[in-house]
Amino acid sequence: MATGQTKDGKEAATAVELKPTPKKILIVELEEAVEGLRAALVRALAAALSEKDENKIGETLSRYGLCAAPEQAAKAVISVLGVKPSSHAAIVESIRTELMAYLAHGDCRWRPAFAAALEAARGLPARVIVLSSFPEDVSAPLLSRLNPGELANLVAVSLTESTYPGPDLLLRTLREAGFPASQTTVLVSTRSSCKSALLAGLRCLAAPDRFTAHQDFGGADAVFDVESAATKSVFMEAL
């Protein structure tokens, strides 16, 4: 509660509530935070390519689809598999449609590590920025269903940049939100996102999934094993 002066010079309370500046900022990527999304991408790729062996698609995704954005990862996979360039746009659009349907109607929930990180952010308290390469009409309802409440700021971006999320995007997002880079940690699942965070001069925590666990997360402040239980208390210390 703010204070002011009465006519006789005495201090009096006013109705203006002063909001404290958050001491910690956490950036996460919606694509990496949703449980099963990369597996859904594998299924969508297999269906679009009429490939019955989903393990083959999964292995190719693990080796070549090294970025956070599913659409960019899909383009990498179909290029490696030798699909004719003239077919790429139609295949990517088919995959995009399947993923949007999964996000709109699937049993989506946070990956355990990300759920623990968000609970830690609540406890600190910290502000959370959720980045997404999905359209806002998909990402906003999904984020509402996942129920972070007023904890998170959604930033939906187009995939016009060569890398998502690049270091420039991370710094621009912080600048526009008025948050200091010095207090910011990025939680990632891919090496490319880790590299972007480090190039931006931000702290980085890595929580890979089974598709990205083999990637090099050198430089990250902490890397959580896929099989380990990353708890709220662990993240409260790490943030």
PDB file of C-alpha atoms in Angstrom:
ATOM      1  CA  MET A   1       0.000   0.000   0.000  1.00  0.00           C
ATOM      2  CA  ALA A   2       1.373   3.430  -0.970  1.00  0.00           C
ATOM      3  CA  THR A   3       1.285   6.434   1.352  1.00  0.00           C
ATOM      4  CA  GLY A   4       0.589  10.147   0.935  1.00  0.00           C
ATOM      5  CA  GLN A   5       0.377  13.316   3.029  1.00  0.00           C
ATOM      6  CA  THR A   6      -2.724  14.746   4.709  1.00  0.00           C
ATOM      7  CA  LYS A   7      -3.313  18.508   4.938  1.00  0.00           C
ATOM      8  CA  ASP A   8      -1.772  18.601   8.402  1.00  0.00           C
ATOM      9  CA  GLY A   9       1.344  16.848   7.110  1.00  0.00           C
ATOM     10  CA  LYS A  10       0.578  13.429   8.542  1.00  0.00           C
ATOM     11  CA  GLU A  11       1.244  10.324   6.481  1.00  0.00           C
ATOM     12  CA  ALA A  12      -1.860   8.540   5.232  1.00  0.00           C
ATOM     13  CA  ALA A  13      -2.409   5.328   3.272  1.00  0.00           C
ATOM     14  CA  THR A  14      -3.740   5.576  -0.271  1.00  0.00           C
ATOM     15  CA  ALA A  15      -5.510   2.988  -2.438  1.00  0.00           C
ATOM     16  CA  VAL A  16      -2.547   2.549  -4.781  1.00  0.00           C
ATOM     17  CA  GLU A  17      -1.115  -0.961  -4.546  1.00  0.00           C
ATOM     18  CA  LEU A  18       2.580  -1.214  -5.343  1.00  0.00           C
ATOM     19  CA  LYS A  19       3.461  -4.381  -7.247  1.00  0.00           C
ATOM     20  CA  PRO A  20       6.903  -5.758  -6.469  1.00  0.00           C
ATOM     21  CA  THR A  21       9.314  -6.249  -9.326  1.00  0.00           C
ATOM     22  CA  PRO A  22       9.868  -9.992  -9.817  1.00  0.00           C
ATOM     23  CA  LYS A  23      13.285 -11.150  -8.685  1.00  0.00           C
ATOM     24  CA  LYS A  24      13.379 -14.083 -11.115  1.00  0.00           C
ATOM     25  CA  ILE A  25      12.251 -14.575 -14.700  1.00  0.00           C
ATOM     26  CA  LEU A  26      11.747 -17.990 -16.318  1.00  0.00           C
ATOM     27  CA  ILE A  27      11.407 -18.475 -20.090  1.00  0.00           C
ATOM     28  CA  VAL A  28      10.018 -21.755 -21.435  1.00  0.00           C
ATOM     29  CA  GLU A  29       9.002 -22.903 -24.907  1.00  0.00           C
ATOM     30  CA  LEU A  30       5.459 -24.230 -25.116  1.00  0.00           C
ATOM     31  CA  GLU A  31       6.538 -26.751 -27.749  1.00  0.00           C
ATOM     32  CA  GLU A  32       9.039 -28.311 -25.376  1.00  0.00           C
ATOM     33  CA  ALA A  33       6.871 -28.075 -22.265  1.00  0.00           C
ATOM     34  CA  VAL A  34       3.904 -30.126 -23.522  1.00  0.00           C
ATOM     35  CA  GLU A  35       4.052 -33.838 -22.734  1.00  0.00           C
ATOM     36  CA  GLY A  36       4.036 -36.080 -25.808  1.00  0.00           C
ATOM     37  CA  LEU A  37       4.192 -33.371 -28.445  1.00  0.00           C
ATOM     38  CA  ARG A  38       7.344 -34.712 -30.079  1.00  0.00           C
ATOM     39  CA  ALA A  39       5.797 -38.191 -30.167  1.00  0.00           C
ATOM     40  CA  ALA A  40       2.730 -36.643 -31.827  1.00  0.00           C
ATOM     41  CA  LEU A  41       5.081 -35.092 -34.389  1.00  0.00           C
ATOM     42  CA  VAL A  42       6.543 -38.534 -35.119  1.00  0.00           C
ATOM     43  CA  ARG A  43       3.053 -39.952 -35.701  1.00  0.00           C
ATOM     44  CA  ALA A  44       2.115 -37.024 -37.940  1.00  0.00           C
ATOM     45  CA  LEU A  45       5.309 -37.424 -39.969  1.00  0.00           C
ATOM     46  CA  ALA A  46       4.769 -41.169 -40.351  1.00  0.00           C
ATOM     47  CA  ALA A  47       1.192 -40.610 -41.547  1.00  0.00           C
ATOM     48  CA  ALA A  48       2.154 -37.853 -43.989  1.00  0.00           C
ATOM     49  CA  LEU A  49       5.014 -39.939 -45.422  1.00  0.00           C
ATOM     50  CA  SER A  50       3.072 -43.225 -45.422  1.00  0.00           C
ATOM     51  CA  GLU A  51       5.872 -44.673 -43.313  1.00  0.00           C
ATOM     52  CA  LYS A  52       4.747 -47.613 -41.182  1.00  0.00           C
ATOM     53  CA  ASP A  53       7.947 -47.721 -39.150  1.00  0.00           C
ATOM     54  CA  GLU A  54       7.551 -44.904 -36.626  1.00  0.00           C
ATOM     55  CA  ASN A  55      10.835 -45.916 -34.991  1.00  0.00           C
ATOM     56  CA  LYS A  56      12.646 -44.920 -38.190  1.00  0.00           C
ATOM     57  CA  ILE A  57      10.941 -41.537 -38.140  1.00  0.00           C
ATOM     58  CA  GLY A  58      11.736 -41.112 -34.453  1.00  0.00           C
ATOM     59  CA  GLU A  59      15.400 -41.924 -34.996  1.00  0.00           C
ATOM     60  CA  THR A  60      15.596 -39.460 -37.900  1.00  0.00           C
ATOM     61  CA  LEU A  61      13.920 -36.781 -35.790  1.00  0.00           C
ATOM     62  CA  SER A  62      16.418 -37.394 -32.976  1.00  0.00           C
ATOM     63  CA  ARG A  63      19.376 -37.041 -35.341  1.00  0.00           C
ATOM     64  CA  TYR A  64      18.258 -34.156 -37.521  1.00  0.00           C
ATOM     65  CA  GLY A  65      15.227 -32.425 -36.004  1.00  0.00           C
ATOM     66  CA  LEU A  66      17.343 -30.656 -33.411  1.00  0.00           C
ATOM     67  CA  CYS A  67      15.282 -27.483 -32.951  1.00  0.00           C
ATOM     68  CA  ALA A  68      12.353 -26.632 -30.703  1.00  0.00           C
ATOM     69  CA  ALA A  69       9.780 -25.693 -33.352  1.00  0.00           C
ATOM     70  CA  PRO A  70       7.970 -28.825 -34.642  1.00  0.00           C
ATOM     71  CA  GLU A  71       7.438 -27.277 -38.062  1.00  0.00           C
ATOM     72  CA  GLN A  72      11.150 -26.602 -38.509  1.00  0.00           C
ATOM     73  CA  ALA A  73      12.017 -30.077 -37.210  1.00  0.00           C
ATOM     74  CA  ALA A  74       9.567 -31.635 -39.676  1.00  0.00           C
ATOM     75  CA  LYS A  75      11.195 -29.785 -42.583  1.00  0.00           C
ATOM     76  CA  ALA A  76      14.593 -31.104 -41.539  1.00  0.00           C
ATOM     77  CA  VAL A  77      13.321 -34.686 -41.354  1.00  0.00           C
ATOM     78  CA  ILE A  78      11.610 -34.752 -44.741  1.00  0.00           C
ATOM     79  CA  SER A  79      14.667 -33.162 -46.362  1.00  0.00           C
ATOM     80  CA  VAL A  80      16.958 -35.840 -44.911  1.00  0.00           C
ATOM     81  CA  LEU A  81      14.599 -38.602 -46.043  1.00  0.00           C
ATOM     82  CA  GLY A  82      14.907 -37.422 -49.648  1.00  0.00           C
ATOM     83  CA  VAL A  83      11.327 -36.243 -50.153  1.00  0.00           C
ATOM     84  CA  LYS A  84      10.915 -34.213 -53.323  1.00  0.00           C
ATOM     85  CA  PRO A  85      11.068 -30.481 -52.556  1.00  0.00           C
ATOM     86  CA  SER A  86       7.856 -29.923 -54.513  1.00  0.00           C
ATOM     87  CA  SER A  87       6.029 -32.016 -51.892  1.00  0.00           C
ATOM     88  CA  HIS A  88       7.473 -30.316 -48.804  1.00  0.00           C
ATOM     89  CA  ALA A  89       4.855 -27.575 -48.420  1.00  0.00           C
ATOM     90  CA  ALA A  90       1.913 -29.989 -48.592  1.00  0.00           C
ATOM     91  CA  ILE A  91       3.537 -32.423 -46.146  1.00  0.00           C
ATOM     92  CA  VAL A  92       4.390 -29.688 -43.641  1.00  0.00           C
ATOM     93  CA  GLU A  93       0.834 -28.336 -43.855  1.00  0.00           C
ATOM     94  CA  SER A  94      -0.551 -31.825 -43.211  1.00  0.00           C
ATOM     95  CA  ILE A  95       1.718 -32.213 -40.178  1.00  0.00           C
ATOM     96  CA  ARG A  96       0.771 -28.758 -38.952  1.00  0.00           C
ATOM     97  CA  THR A  97      -2.933 -29.655 -39.153  1.00  0.00           C
ATOM     98  CA  GLU A  98      -2.391 -32.855 -37.158  1.00  0.00           C
ATOM     99  CA  LEU A  99      -0.400 -31.056 -34.451  1.00  0.00           C
ATOM    100  CA  MET A 100      -2.957 -28.262 -34.143  1.00  0.00           C
ATOM    101  CA  ALA A 101      -5.664 -30.896 -33.670  1.00  0.00           C
ATOM    102  CA  TYR A 102      -3.568 -32.603 -30.979  1.00  0.00           C
ATOM    103  CA  LEU A 103      -3.024 -29.337 -29.145  1.00  0.00           C
ATOM    104  CA  ALA A 104      -6.685 -28.366 -29.401  1.00  0.00           C
ATOM    105  CA  HIS A 105      -8.239 -31.680 -28.417  1.00  0.00           C
ATOM    106  CA  GLY A 106      -5.518 -33.943 -27.019  1.00  0.00           C
ATOM    107  CA  ASP A 107      -4.950 -34.730 -23.364  1.00  0.00           C
ATOM    108  CA  CYS A 108      -2.195 -32.132 -23.131  1.00  0.00           C
ATOM    109  CA  ARG A 109      -0.317 -31.555 -19.899  1.00  0.00           C
ATOM    110  CA  TRP A 110       3.039 -30.205 -18.788  1.00  0.00           C
ATOM    111  CA  ARG A 111       6.069 -32.437 -18.925  1.00  0.00           C
ATOM    112  CA  PRO A 112       6.993 -33.269 -15.305  1.00  0.00           C
ATOM    113  CA  ALA A 113      10.182 -31.186 -15.302  1.00  0.00           C
ATOM    114  CA  PHE A 114       8.349 -28.152 -16.657  1.00  0.00           C
ATOM    115  CA  ALA A 115       5.470 -28.614 -14.199  1.00  0.00           C
ATOM    116  CA  ALA A 116       8.020 -28.642 -11.364  1.00  0.00           C
ATOM    117  CA  ALA A 117       9.728 -25.532 -12.721  1.00  0.00           C
ATOM    118  CA  LEU A 118       6.435 -23.655 -12.935  1.00  0.00           C
ATOM    119  CA  GLU A 119       5.531 -24.631  -9.390  1.00  0.00           C
ATOM    120  CA  ALA A 120       8.936 -23.376  -8.287  1.00  0.00           C
ATOM    121  CA  ALA A 121       8.279 -20.104 -10.084  1.00  0.00           C
ATOM    122  CA  ARG A 122       5.021 -19.739  -8.161  1.00  0.00           C
ATOM    123  CA  GLY A 123       6.836 -20.306  -4.904  1.00  0.00           C
ATOM    124  CA  LEU A 124       9.620 -17.781  -5.448  1.00  0.00           C
ATOM    125  CA  PRO A 125       7.578 -15.897  -6.859  1.00  0.00           C
ATOM    126  CA  ALA A 126       8.870 -15.425 -10.387  1.00  0.00           C
ATOM    127  CA  ARG A 127       7.373 -14.327 -13.677  1.00  0.00           C
ATOM    128  CA  VAL A 128       7.173 -16.798 -16.534  1.00  0.00           C
ATOM    129  CA  ILE A 129       7.332 -16.051 -20.242  1.00  0.00           C
ATOM    130  CA  VAL A 130       5.959 -18.824 -22.446  1.00  0.00           C
ATOM    131  CA  LEU A 131       7.238 -18.628 -26.017  1.00  0.00           C
ATOM    132  CA  SER A 132       5.385 -20.401 -28.802  1.00  0.00           C
ATOM    133  CA  SER A 133       5.823 -20.851 -32.529  1.00  0.00           C
ATOM    134  CA  PHE A 134       2.153 -21.887 -32.709  1.00  0.00           C
ATOM    135  CA  PRO A 135      -0.528 -19.364 -33.718  1.00  0.00           C
ATOM    136  CA  GLU A 136      -1.955 -17.427 -30.802  1.00  0.00           C
ATOM    137  CA  ASP A 137      -5.443 -18.812 -31.445  1.00  0.00           C
ATOM    138  CA  VAL A 138      -3.984 -22.235 -30.642  1.00  0.00           C
ATOM    139  CA  SER A 139      -1.330 -21.412 -28.053  1.00  0.00           C
ATOM    140  CA  ALA A 140      -3.482 -19.088 -25.908  1.00  0.00           C
ATOM    141  CA  PRO A 141      -6.352 -21.576 -25.328  1.00  0.00           C
ATOM    142  CA  LEU A 142      -3.809 -24.343 -24.716  1.00  0.00           C
ATOM    143  CA  LEU A 143      -1.972 -22.279 -22.127  1.00  0.00           C
ATOM    144  CA  SER A 144      -5.291 -21.479 -20.466  1.00  0.00           C
ATOM    145  CA  ARG A 145      -6.124 -25.210 -20.275  1.00  0.00           C
ATOM    146  CA  LEU A 146      -2.730 -25.991 -18.796  1.00  0.00           C
ATOM    147  CA  ASN A 147      -3.680 -23.411 -16.174  1.00  0.00           C
ATOM    148  CA  PRO A 148      -0.646 -21.366 -15.181  1.00  0.00           C
ATOM    149  CA  GLY A 149      -3.087 -18.644 -14.079  1.00  0.00           C
ATOM    150  CA  GLU A 150      -1.614 -15.166 -14.027  1.00  0.00           C
ATOM    151  CA  LEU A 151       1.868 -16.622 -13.718  1.00  0.00           C
ATOM    152  CA  ALA A 152       2.714 -16.609 -17.410  1.00  0.00           C
ATOM    153  CA  ASN A 153       3.028 -14.100 -20.242  1.00  0.00           C
ATOM    154  CA  LEU A 154       2.418 -15.737 -23.636  1.00  0.00           C
ATOM    155  CA  VAL A 155       4.586 -14.560 -26.547  1.00  0.00           C
ATOM    156  CA  ALA A 156       3.519 -16.140 -29.840  1.00  0.00           C
ATOM    157  CA  VAL A 157       5.978 -15.567 -32.685  1.00  0.00           C
ATOM    158  CA  SER A 158       6.062 -16.367 -36.380  1.00  0.00           C
ATOM    159  CA  LEU A 159       8.669 -18.701 -37.796  1.00  0.00           C
ATOM    160  CA  THR A 160      10.230 -16.100 -40.053  1.00  0.00           C
ATOM    161  CA  GLU A 161      13.481 -16.305 -38.106  1.00  0.00           C
ATOM    162  CA  SER A 162      16.011 -18.932 -39.138  1.00  0.00           C
ATOM    163  CA  THR A 163      16.238 -20.315 -35.613  1.00  0.00           C
ATOM    164  CA  TYR A 164      13.499 -20.515 -33.002  1.00  0.00           C
ATOM    165  CA  PRO A 165      14.061 -19.154 -30.513  1.00  0.00           C
ATOM    166  CA  GLY A 166      17.154 -17.218 -31.530  1.00  0.00           C
ATOM    167  CA  PRO A 167      19.138 -15.079 -29.083  1.00  0.00           C
ATOM    168  CA  ASP A 168      17.735 -11.869 -30.595  1.00  0.00           C
ATOM    169  CA  LEU A 169      14.176 -13.080 -29.976  1.00  0.00           C
ATOM    170  CA  LEU A 170      14.957 -13.943 -26.349  1.00  0.00           C
ATOM    171  CA  LEU A 171      16.494 -10.534 -25.653  1.00  0.00           C
ATOM    172  CA  ARG A 172      13.779  -8.658 -27.516  1.00  0.00           C
ATOM    173  CA  THR A 173      11.088 -10.505 -25.576  1.00  0.00           C
ATOM    174  CA  LEU A 174      12.696  -9.561 -22.272  1.00  0.00           C
ATOM    175  CA  ARG A 175      13.163  -5.963 -23.347  1.00  0.00           C
ATOM    176  CA  GLU A 176       9.530  -5.589 -24.435  1.00  0.00           C
ATOM    177  CA  ALA A 177       8.331  -7.146 -21.173  1.00  0.00           C
ATOM    178  CA  GLY A 178      10.578  -4.855 -19.168  1.00  0.00           C
ATOM    179  CA  PHE A 179      12.389  -7.774 -17.525  1.00  0.00           C
ATOM    180  CA  PRO A 180      16.153  -7.776 -16.845  1.00  0.00           C
ATOM    181  CA  ALA A 181      18.324 -10.342 -18.602  1.00  0.00           C
ATOM    182  CA  SER A 182      20.483 -10.641 -15.485  1.00  0.00           C
ATOM    183  CA  GLN A 183      17.606 -12.262 -13.579  1.00  0.00           C
ATOM    184  CA  THR A 184      16.432 -14.551 -16.364  1.00  0.00           C
ATOM    185  CA  THR A 185      16.731 -18.323 -16.748  1.00  0.00           C
ATOM    186  CA  VAL A 186      15.687 -20.246 -19.860  1.00  0.00           C
ATOM    187  CA  LEU A 187      14.456 -23.841 -19.498  1.00  0.00           C
ATOM    188  CA  VAL A 188      15.140 -25.789 -22.716  1.00  0.00           C
ATOM    189  CA  SER A 189      15.026 -29.283 -24.175  1.00  0.00           C
ATOM    190  CA  THR A 190      17.133 -28.896 -27.319  1.00  0.00           C
ATOM    191  CA  ARG A 191      20.737 -27.961 -27.952  1.00  0.00           C
ATOM    192  CA  SER A 192      19.758 -25.200 -30.379  1.00  0.00           C
ATOM    193  CA  SER A 193      17.650 -23.478 -27.707  1.00  0.00           C
ATOM    194  CA  CYS A 194      20.426 -23.929 -25.160  1.00  0.00           C
ATOM    195  CA  LYS A 195      22.886 -22.313 -27.553  1.00  0.00           C
ATOM    196  CA  SER A 196      20.509 -19.398 -28.153  1.00  0.00           C
ATOM    197  CA  ALA A 197      20.132 -18.796 -24.419  1.00  0.00           C
ATOM    198  CA  LEU A 198      23.895 -18.840 -23.906  1.00  0.00           C
ATOM    199  CA  LEU A 199      24.518 -16.510 -26.852  1.00  0.00           C
ATOM    200  CA  ALA A 200      21.979 -14.130 -25.324  1.00  0.00           C
ATOM    201  CA  GLY A 201      23.942 -14.189 -22.068  1.00  0.00           C
ATOM    202  CA  LEU A 202      21.122 -15.869 -20.132  1.00  0.00           C
ATOM    203  CA  ARG A 203      21.243 -18.651 -17.580  1.00  0.00           C
ATOM    204  CA  CYS A 204      20.126 -21.966 -19.033  1.00  0.00           C
ATOM    205  CA  LEU A 205      18.659 -25.152 -17.557  1.00  0.00           C
ATOM    206  CA  ALA A 206      18.160 -28.211 -19.773  1.00  0.00           C
ATOM    207  CA  ALA A 207      15.437 -30.829 -19.360  1.00  0.00           C
ATOM    208  CA  PRO A 208      15.783 -33.028 -22.462  1.00  0.00           C
ATOM    209  CA  ASP A 209      13.285 -35.696 -23.473  1.00  0.00           C
ATOM    210  CA  ARG A 210      14.038 -39.122 -24.935  1.00  0.00           C
ATOM    211  CA  PHE A 211      14.465 -37.610 -28.395  1.00  0.00           C
ATOM    212  CA  THR A 212      17.007 -34.988 -27.309  1.00  0.00           C
ATOM    213  CA  ALA A 213      18.827 -36.605 -24.377  1.00  0.00           C
ATOM    214  CA  HIS A 214      21.860 -37.391 -26.562  1.00  0.00           C
ATOM    215  CA  GLN A 215      22.403 -33.742 -27.533  1.00  0.00           C
ATOM    216  CA  ASP A 216      25.262 -31.647 -26.205  1.00  0.00           C
ATOM    217  CA  PHE A 217      24.081 -29.227 -23.521  1.00  0.00           C
ATOM    218  CA  GLY A 218      27.552 -27.988 -22.652  1.00  0.00           C
ATOM    219  CA  GLY A 219      27.406 -24.559 -21.046  1.00  0.00           C
ATOM    220  CA  ALA A 220      24.026 -25.095 -19.380  1.00  0.00           C
ATOM    221  CA  ASP A 221      23.904 -24.325 -15.657  1.00  0.00           C
ATOM    222  CA  ALA A 222      22.225 -27.689 -15.025  1.00  0.00           C
ATOM    223  CA  VAL A 223      21.064 -30.649 -17.110  1.00  0.00           C
ATOM    224  CA  PHE A 224      18.312 -32.847 -15.693  1.00  0.00           C
ATOM    225  CA  ASP A 225      18.413 -36.505 -16.636  1.00  0.00           C
ATOM    226  CA  VAL A 226      15.382 -37.742 -18.570  1.00  0.00           C
ATOM    227  CA  GLU A 227      14.684 -40.421 -15.978  1.00  0.00           C
ATOM    228  CA  SER A 228      15.257 -38.292 -12.898  1.00  0.00           C
ATOM    229  CA  ALA A 229      12.501 -36.524 -10.976  1.00  0.00           C
ATOM    230  CA  ALA A 230      13.185 -32.802 -11.179  1.00  0.00           C
ATOM    231  CA  THR A 231      11.209 -31.467  -8.232  1.00  0.00           C
ATOM    232  CA  LYS A 232       9.898 -28.058  -7.242  1.00  0.00           C
ATOM    233  CA  SER A 233      12.577 -27.705  -4.575  1.00  0.00           C
ATOM    234  CA  VAL A 234      15.331 -28.561  -7.057  1.00  0.00           C
ATOM    235  CA  PHE A 235      14.118 -25.846  -9.431  1.00  0.00           C
ATOM    236  CA  MET A 236      13.700 -23.318  -6.634  1.00  0.00           C
ATOM    237  CA  GLU A 237      17.412 -23.711  -5.959  1.00  0.00           C
ATOM    238  CA  ALA A 238      18.339 -23.776  -9.651  1.00  0.00           C
ATOM    239  CA  LEU A 239      16.389 -20.636 -10.530  1.00  0.00           C
TER     240      LEU A 239
END
